[in-house]
């Protein structure tokens, strides 16, 4: 194969690849659109033609060359039909394409001339040339008839494109039509010359490259697709594929104001059928639409107006419209959306009525109701303002810090910030609030996150509980307890000190006059008095815990536990106890009282692991049902869960005194402190497998 023949083979193969790509390209744009399918059908004969010519010009024998020429005839005999159909579709002559007789005639002519070529009645000989093979046409009525068929279909294509350019008002479509007839005319003239005219005149030195020259028409096709977007999604196709899925009413309106397409929601809303609505003037169903003004401005956004249903009923809608332009900037239509707001109107009326009821309810509520955002009051009812000694006007805008008792301020502000940041924080708790005159009162406050003006805020309700019956009873009980504690401190401690002192004197000064049994009795008296003194001390501690004023702040529990653990190890350095302490565990509460809680729990863990050679004591925290739970766990003596209810009762013990010393007050003290913090305490255990004490802190 010489260089010229190789060039001819490669250029035909290149043409074949380009045609295949174009077929894929137009179908990939939208294979459902008729114009896209017709375009692919028009290109397919050229692909067949170029494919066969690739093998024709590389054939080594006349028989092989004749076979591939016959294969190529499938393309060069049928392409006039495919191209004509495409031009008819492009120029909006779809009705002609729907006539079965016309389609049948076109297919018959293409099949007839293919048949004639395979029977040797068109090209009768092939001559080897340096570039491959040249054809020799038969000079006969049949070849003349083929020329007339070819010419008739080409003229039909040119006429449809020229006529479409004349008829259309769209600049974009005019340019598309011009590209199609100019490029097609040039490529057909060149192809006819090399493949038909020159062979019929006996000139075979020029290679037949009609299938390659027609690439100029294909190039025009690519340019038209890229530049003007023809054969992309048309309005009709887009409406069928997209509009039906849109929940709102959506219509496509022409520049003349006529409805072109509408989705199912429009038909349901207005009661029209597709046939009744299509072609109807938009102004006849949309009250107050000025098409000229719309085209001038280019858009209408969310305008309230009414649509008129088929039965005359008016429907309130939120109306929007935008003009659609082609790539040349020409307005080709209008997209209209209409949101039915009938229910919204009803809700709006109901909201207005309910808003008035709400304001009346809030203003006359017996509790204070307010909203704070960015740590400032942005709304408050009259009750809340007067409760704190302010007028409603001066109360708005106050920093919430000015309303909180200094002892609780930092903890409450930190909690408010965390709550609005999404952290789980207690919703209801007691708080001391400051009045305008500087006095304070006890209140029960409830918090809840809401959306206020598009941002997160906290809705609060406040009840003054200073003078409630329960608080008065509690104050009376505290007074009685305080009196009792005073009595214990002064009336019971002195006799105990005397008993202990005189017992010590008897042991020291009269030891020689007492036998062993007497000495043992005195030692027992001293031990009992010391135990009684310890009981009194623990009881006083419990009393002070109950009455002590709580100062809330952020407390580092990890540090407290580490310090207590160090003290326990220093007290008994010979014991082998491993402490596991969770890091960075913090809580809000009174640091002094919380240390008492942890001292009691850790002392118990240290005590009840004393009979084990190796022991482990653990402190940590976990989330349980949305709450922070703290725990102290040991692997010591444990307890029987059947007696768990006795653990926190004062003076109740689950072990004998000679087994583990203690007064039975420690866990009761823990419970009192935890309750004062708004939390709860409970325990789990198993005999000789350890115990775990859990507690929560509401504040």
PDB file of N, CA and C in Angstrom, residues 251-300:
ATOM      1  N   UNK A 251     -46.440  27.416  34.155  1.00  0.00           N
ATOM      2  CA  UNK A 251     -46.871  27.548  32.765  1.00  0.00           C
ATOM      3  C   UNK A 251     -45.757  28.159  31.927  1.00  0.00           C
ATOM      4  N   UNK A 252     -45.746  27.807  30.640  1.00  0.00           N
ATOM      5  CA  UNK A 252     -44.889  28.444  29.648  1.00  0.00           C
ATOM      6  C   UNK A 252     -45.790  29.277  28.754  1.00  0.00           C
ATOM      7  N   UNK A 253     -45.477  30.567  28.655  1.00  0.00           N
ATOM      8  CA  UNK A 253     -46.304  31.505  27.905  1.00  0.00           C
ATOM      9  C   UNK A 253     -45.470  32.107  26.788  1.00  0.00           C
ATOM     10  N   UNK A 254     -46.056  32.189  25.586  1.00  0.00           N
ATOM     11  CA  UNK A 254     -45.369  32.811  24.469  1.00  0.00           C
ATOM     12  C   UNK A 254     -45.314  34.318  24.615  1.00  0.00           C
ATOM     13  N   UNK A 255     -44.513  34.975  23.765  1.00  0.00           N
ATOM     14  CA  UNK A 255     -44.385  36.435  23.841  1.00  0.00           C
ATOM     15  C   UNK A 255     -45.690  37.121  23.459  1.00  0.00           C
ATOM     16  N   UNK A 256     -46.586  36.368  22.800  1.00  0.00           N
ATOM     17  CA  UNK A 256     -47.888  36.928  22.450  1.00  0.00           C
ATOM     18  C   UNK A 256     -48.905  36.796  23.590  1.00  0.00           C
ATOM     19  N   UNK A 257     -48.469  36.237  24.736  1.00  0.00           N
ATOM     20  CA  UNK A 257     -49.350  36.100  25.879  1.00  0.00           C
ATOM     21  C   UNK A 257     -50.186  34.839  25.881  1.00  0.00           C
ATOM     22  N   UNK A 258     -50.018  33.968  24.883  1.00  0.00           N
ATOM     23  CA  UNK A 258     -50.777  32.728  24.811  1.00  0.00           C
ATOM     24  C   UNK A 258     -50.070  31.630  25.610  1.00  0.00           C
ATOM     25  N   UNK A 259     -50.876  30.833  26.305  1.00  0.00           N
ATOM     26  CA  UNK A 259     -50.318  29.734  27.089  1.00  0.00           C
ATOM     27  C   UNK A 259     -49.885  28.616  26.150  1.00  0.00           C
ATOM     28  N   UNK A 260     -48.604  28.250  26.238  1.00  0.00           N
ATOM     29  CA  UNK A 260     -48.061  27.198  25.381  1.00  0.00           C
ATOM     30  C   UNK A 260     -48.187  25.844  26.066  1.00  0.00           C
ATOM     31  N   UNK A 261     -47.782  25.792  27.308  1.00  0.00           N
ATOM     32  CA  UNK A 261     -47.811  24.535  28.056  1.00  0.00           C
ATOM     33  C   UNK A 261     -48.106  24.818  29.524  1.00  0.00           C
ATOM     34  N   UNK A 262     -48.644  23.832  30.209  1.00  0.00           N
ATOM     35  CA  UNK A 262     -48.899  23.942  31.648  1.00  0.00           C
ATOM     36  C   UNK A 262     -48.746  22.557  32.261  1.00  0.00           C
ATOM     37  N   UNK A 263     -48.406  22.529  33.548  1.00  0.00           N
ATOM     38  CA  UNK A 263     -48.286  21.227  34.196  1.00  0.00           C
ATOM     39  C   UNK A 263     -49.627  20.792  34.795  1.00  0.00           C
ATOM     40  N   UNK A 264     -49.646  19.579  35.313  1.00  0.00           N
ATOM     41  CA  UNK A 264     -50.900  19.013  35.826  1.00  0.00           C
ATOM     42  C   UNK A 264     -51.487  19.832  36.967  1.00  0.00           C
ATOM     43  N   UNK A 265     -50.620  20.458  37.759  1.00  0.00           N
ATOM     44  CA  UNK A 265     -51.100  21.238  38.895  1.00  0.00           C
ATOM     45  C   UNK A 265     -51.977  22.400  38.438  1.00  0.00           C
ATOM     46  N   UNK A 266     -51.667  23.002  37.285  1.00  0.00           N
ATOM     47  CA  UNK A 266     -52.467  24.101  36.748  1.00  0.00           C
ATOM     48  C   UNK A 266     -53.867  23.614  36.402  1.00  0.00           C
ATOM     49  N   UNK A 267     -53.924  22.443  35.737  1.00  0.00           N
ATOM     50  CA  UNK A 267     -55.233  21.910  35.352  1.00  0.00           C
ATOM     51  C   UNK A 267     -56.074  21.590  36.592  1.00  0.00           C
ATOM     52  N   UNK A 268     -55.429  21.036  37.618  1.00  0.00           N
ATOM     53  CA  UNK A 268     -56.144  20.714  38.848  1.00  0.00           C
ATOM     54  C   UNK A 268     -56.637  21.984  39.546  1.00  0.00           C
ATOM     55  N   UNK A 269     -55.802  23.023  39.554  1.00  0.00           N
ATOM     56  CA  UNK A 269     -56.131  24.258  40.263  1.00  0.00           C
ATOM     57  C   UNK A 269     -57.265  25.023  39.586  1.00  0.00           C
ATOM     58  N   UNK A 270     -57.212  25.110  38.235  1.00  0.00           N
ATOM     59  CA  UNK A 270     -58.151  25.969  37.515  1.00  0.00           C
ATOM     60  C   UNK A 270     -59.335  25.214  36.918  1.00  0.00           C
ATOM     61  N   UNK A 271     -59.255  23.898  36.846  1.00  0.00           N
ATOM     62  CA  UNK A 271     -60.379  23.121  36.345  1.00  0.00           C
ATOM     63  C   UNK A 271     -60.469  23.029  34.835  1.00  0.00           C
ATOM     64  N   UNK A 272     -59.422  23.437  34.130  1.00  0.00           N
ATOM     65  CA  UNK A 272     -59.409  23.340  32.672  1.00  0.00           C
ATOM     66  C   UNK A 272     -58.778  22.021  32.242  1.00  0.00           C
ATOM     67  N   UNK A 273     -59.118  21.578  31.018  1.00  0.00           N
ATOM     68  CA  UNK A 273     -58.390  20.484  30.393  1.00  0.00           C
ATOM     69  C   UNK A 273     -57.214  21.072  29.623  1.00  0.00           C
ATOM     70  N   UNK A 274     -56.303  20.218  29.197  1.00  0.00           N
ATOM     71  CA  UNK A 274     -55.138  20.686  28.447  1.00  0.00           C
ATOM     72  C   UNK A 274     -55.565  21.382  27.161  1.00  0.00           C
ATOM     73  N   UNK A 275     -56.548  20.816  26.476  1.00  0.00           N
ATOM     74  CA  UNK A 275     -56.993  21.396  25.210  1.00  0.00           C
ATOM     75  C   UNK A 275     -57.660  22.752  25.432  1.00  0.00           C
ATOM     76  N   UNK A 276     -58.377  22.900  26.551  1.00  0.00           N
ATOM     77  CA  UNK A 276     -59.065  24.160  26.814  1.00  0.00           C
ATOM     78  C   UNK A 276     -58.094  25.275  27.197  1.00  0.00           C
ATOM     79  N   UNK A 277     -57.031  24.921  27.913  1.00  0.00           N
ATOM     80  CA  UNK A 277     -56.120  25.947  28.414  1.00  0.00           C
ATOM     81  C   UNK A 277     -55.057  26.340  27.404  1.00  0.00           C
ATOM     82  N   UNK A 278     -54.597  25.394  26.597  1.00  0.00           N
ATOM     83  CA  UNK A 278     -53.536  25.680  25.645  1.00  0.00           C
ATOM     84  C   UNK A 278     -54.013  26.694  24.612  1.00  0.00           C
ATOM     85  N   UNK A 279     -53.262  27.744  24.405  1.00  0.00           N
ATOM     86  CA  UNK A 279     -53.618  28.801  23.469  1.00  0.00           C
ATOM     87  C   UNK A 279     -54.442  29.910  24.086  1.00  0.00           C
ATOM     88  N   UNK A 280     -54.838  29.749  25.357  1.00  0.00           N
ATOM     89  CA  UNK A 280     -55.644  30.773  26.036  1.00  0.00           C
ATOM     90  C   UNK A 280     -54.752  31.926  26.469  1.00  0.00           C
ATOM     91  N   UNK A 281     -55.290  33.153  26.416  1.00  0.00           N
ATOM     92  CA  UNK A 281     -54.517  34.328  26.811  1.00  0.00           C
ATOM     93  C   UNK A 281     -54.327  34.322  28.329  1.00  0.00           C
ATOM     94  N   UNK A 282     -53.093  34.539  28.784  1.00  0.00           N
ATOM     95  CA  UNK A 282     -52.781  34.507  30.212  1.00  0.00           C
ATOM     96  C   UNK A 282     -53.561  35.573  30.970  1.00  0.00           C
ATOM     97  N   UNK A 283     -53.858  36.687  30.303  1.00  0.00           N
ATOM     98  CA  UNK A 283     -54.600  37.760  30.949  1.00  0.00           C
ATOM     99  C   UNK A 283     -56.024  37.400  31.273  1.00  0.00           C
ATOM    100  N   UNK A 284     -56.574  36.367  30.589  1.00  0.00           N
ATOM    101  CA  UNK A 284     -57.959  35.970  30.845  1.00  0.00           C
ATOM    102  C   UNK A 284     -58.100  35.154  32.125  1.00  0.00           C
ATOM    103  N   UNK A 285     -57.006  34.621  32.634  1.00  0.00           N
ATOM    104  CA  UNK A 285     -57.081  33.831  33.868  1.00  0.00           C
ATOM    105  C   UNK A 285     -56.297  34.456  35.011  1.00  0.00           C
ATOM    106  N   UNK A 286     -55.419  35.423  34.717  1.00  0.00           N
ATOM    107  CA  UNK A 286     -54.610  36.079  35.750  1.00  0.00           C
ATOM    108  C   UNK A 286     -54.988  37.547  35.811  1.00  0.00           C
ATOM    109  N   UNK A 287     -55.603  37.952  36.900  1.00  0.00           N
ATOM    110  CA  UNK A 287     -56.079  39.316  37.049  1.00  0.00           C
ATOM    111  C   UNK A 287     -54.910  40.265  37.301  1.00  0.00           C
ATOM    112  N   UNK A 288     -54.794  41.312  36.467  1.00  0.00           N
ATOM    113  CA  UNK A 288     -53.796  42.351  36.707  1.00  0.00           C
ATOM    114  C   UNK A 288     -52.448  42.110  36.075  1.00  0.00           C
ATOM    115  N   UNK A 289     -52.362  41.277  35.019  1.00  0.00           N
ATOM    116  CA  UNK A 289     -51.080  41.021  34.357  1.00  0.00           C
ATOM    117  C   UNK A 289     -50.955  41.919  33.136  1.00  0.00           C
ATOM    118  N   UNK A 290     -49.880  42.701  33.093  1.00  0.00           N
ATOM    119  CA  UNK A 290     -49.577  43.558  31.948  1.00  0.00           C
ATOM    120  C   UNK A 290     -48.398  42.947  31.210  1.00  0.00           C
ATOM    121  N   UNK A 291     -48.671  42.294  30.049  1.00  0.00           N
ATOM    122  CA  UNK A 291     -47.616  41.581  29.322  1.00  0.00           C
ATOM    123  C   UNK A 291     -46.519  42.525  28.849  1.00  0.00           C
ATOM    124  N   UNK A 292     -46.897  43.694  28.383  1.00  0.00           N
ATOM    125  CA  UNK A 292     -45.897  44.642  27.889  1.00  0.00           C
ATOM    126  C   UNK A 292     -44.953  45.059  29.010  1.00  0.00           C
ATOM    127  N   UNK A 293     -45.530  45.333  30.191  1.00  0.00           N
ATOM    128  CA  UNK A 293     -44.696  45.717  31.335  1.00  0.00           C
ATOM    129  C   UNK A 293     -43.815  44.566  31.780  1.00  0.00           C
ATOM    130  N   UNK A 294     -44.373  43.335  31.734  1.00  0.00           N
ATOM    131  CA  UNK A 294     -43.592  42.166  32.122  1.00  0.00           C
ATOM    132  C   UNK A 294     -42.405  41.963  31.189  1.00  0.00           C
ATOM    133  N   UNK A 295     -42.654  42.052  29.878  1.00  0.00           N
ATOM    134  CA  UNK A 295     -41.561  41.877  28.909  1.00  0.00           C
ATOM    135  C   UNK A 295     -40.539  42.988  29.072  1.00  0.00           C
ATOM    136  N   UNK A 296     -40.997  44.182  29.415  1.00  0.00           N
ATOM    137  CA  UNK A 296     -40.076  45.297  29.603  1.00  0.00           C
ATOM    138  C   UNK A 296     -39.202  45.136  30.826  1.00  0.00           C
ATOM    139  N   UNK A 297     -39.798  44.690  31.947  1.00  0.00           N
ATOM    140  CA  UNK A 297     -39.032  44.540  33.192  1.00  0.00           C
ATOM    141  C   UNK A 297     -38.279  43.217  33.254  1.00  0.00           C
ATOM    142  N   UNK A 298     -38.828  42.187  32.595  1.00  0.00           N
ATOM    143  CA  UNK A 298     -38.163  40.888  32.559  1.00  0.00           C
ATOM    144  C   UNK A 298     -38.537  39.953  33.678  1.00  0.00           C
ATOM    145  N   UNK A 299     -39.201  40.473  34.728  1.00  0.00           N
ATOM    146  CA  UNK A 299     -39.512  39.581  35.843  1.00  0.00           C
ATOM    147  C   UNK A 299     -40.601  40.151  36.735  1.00  0.00           C
ATOM    148  N   UNK A 300     -41.352  39.265  37.372  1.00  0.00           N
ATOM    149  CA  UNK A 300     -42.286  39.595  38.452  1.00  0.00           C
ATOM    150  C   UNK A 300     -41.966  38.627  39.574  1.00  0.00           C
TER     151      UNK A 300
END
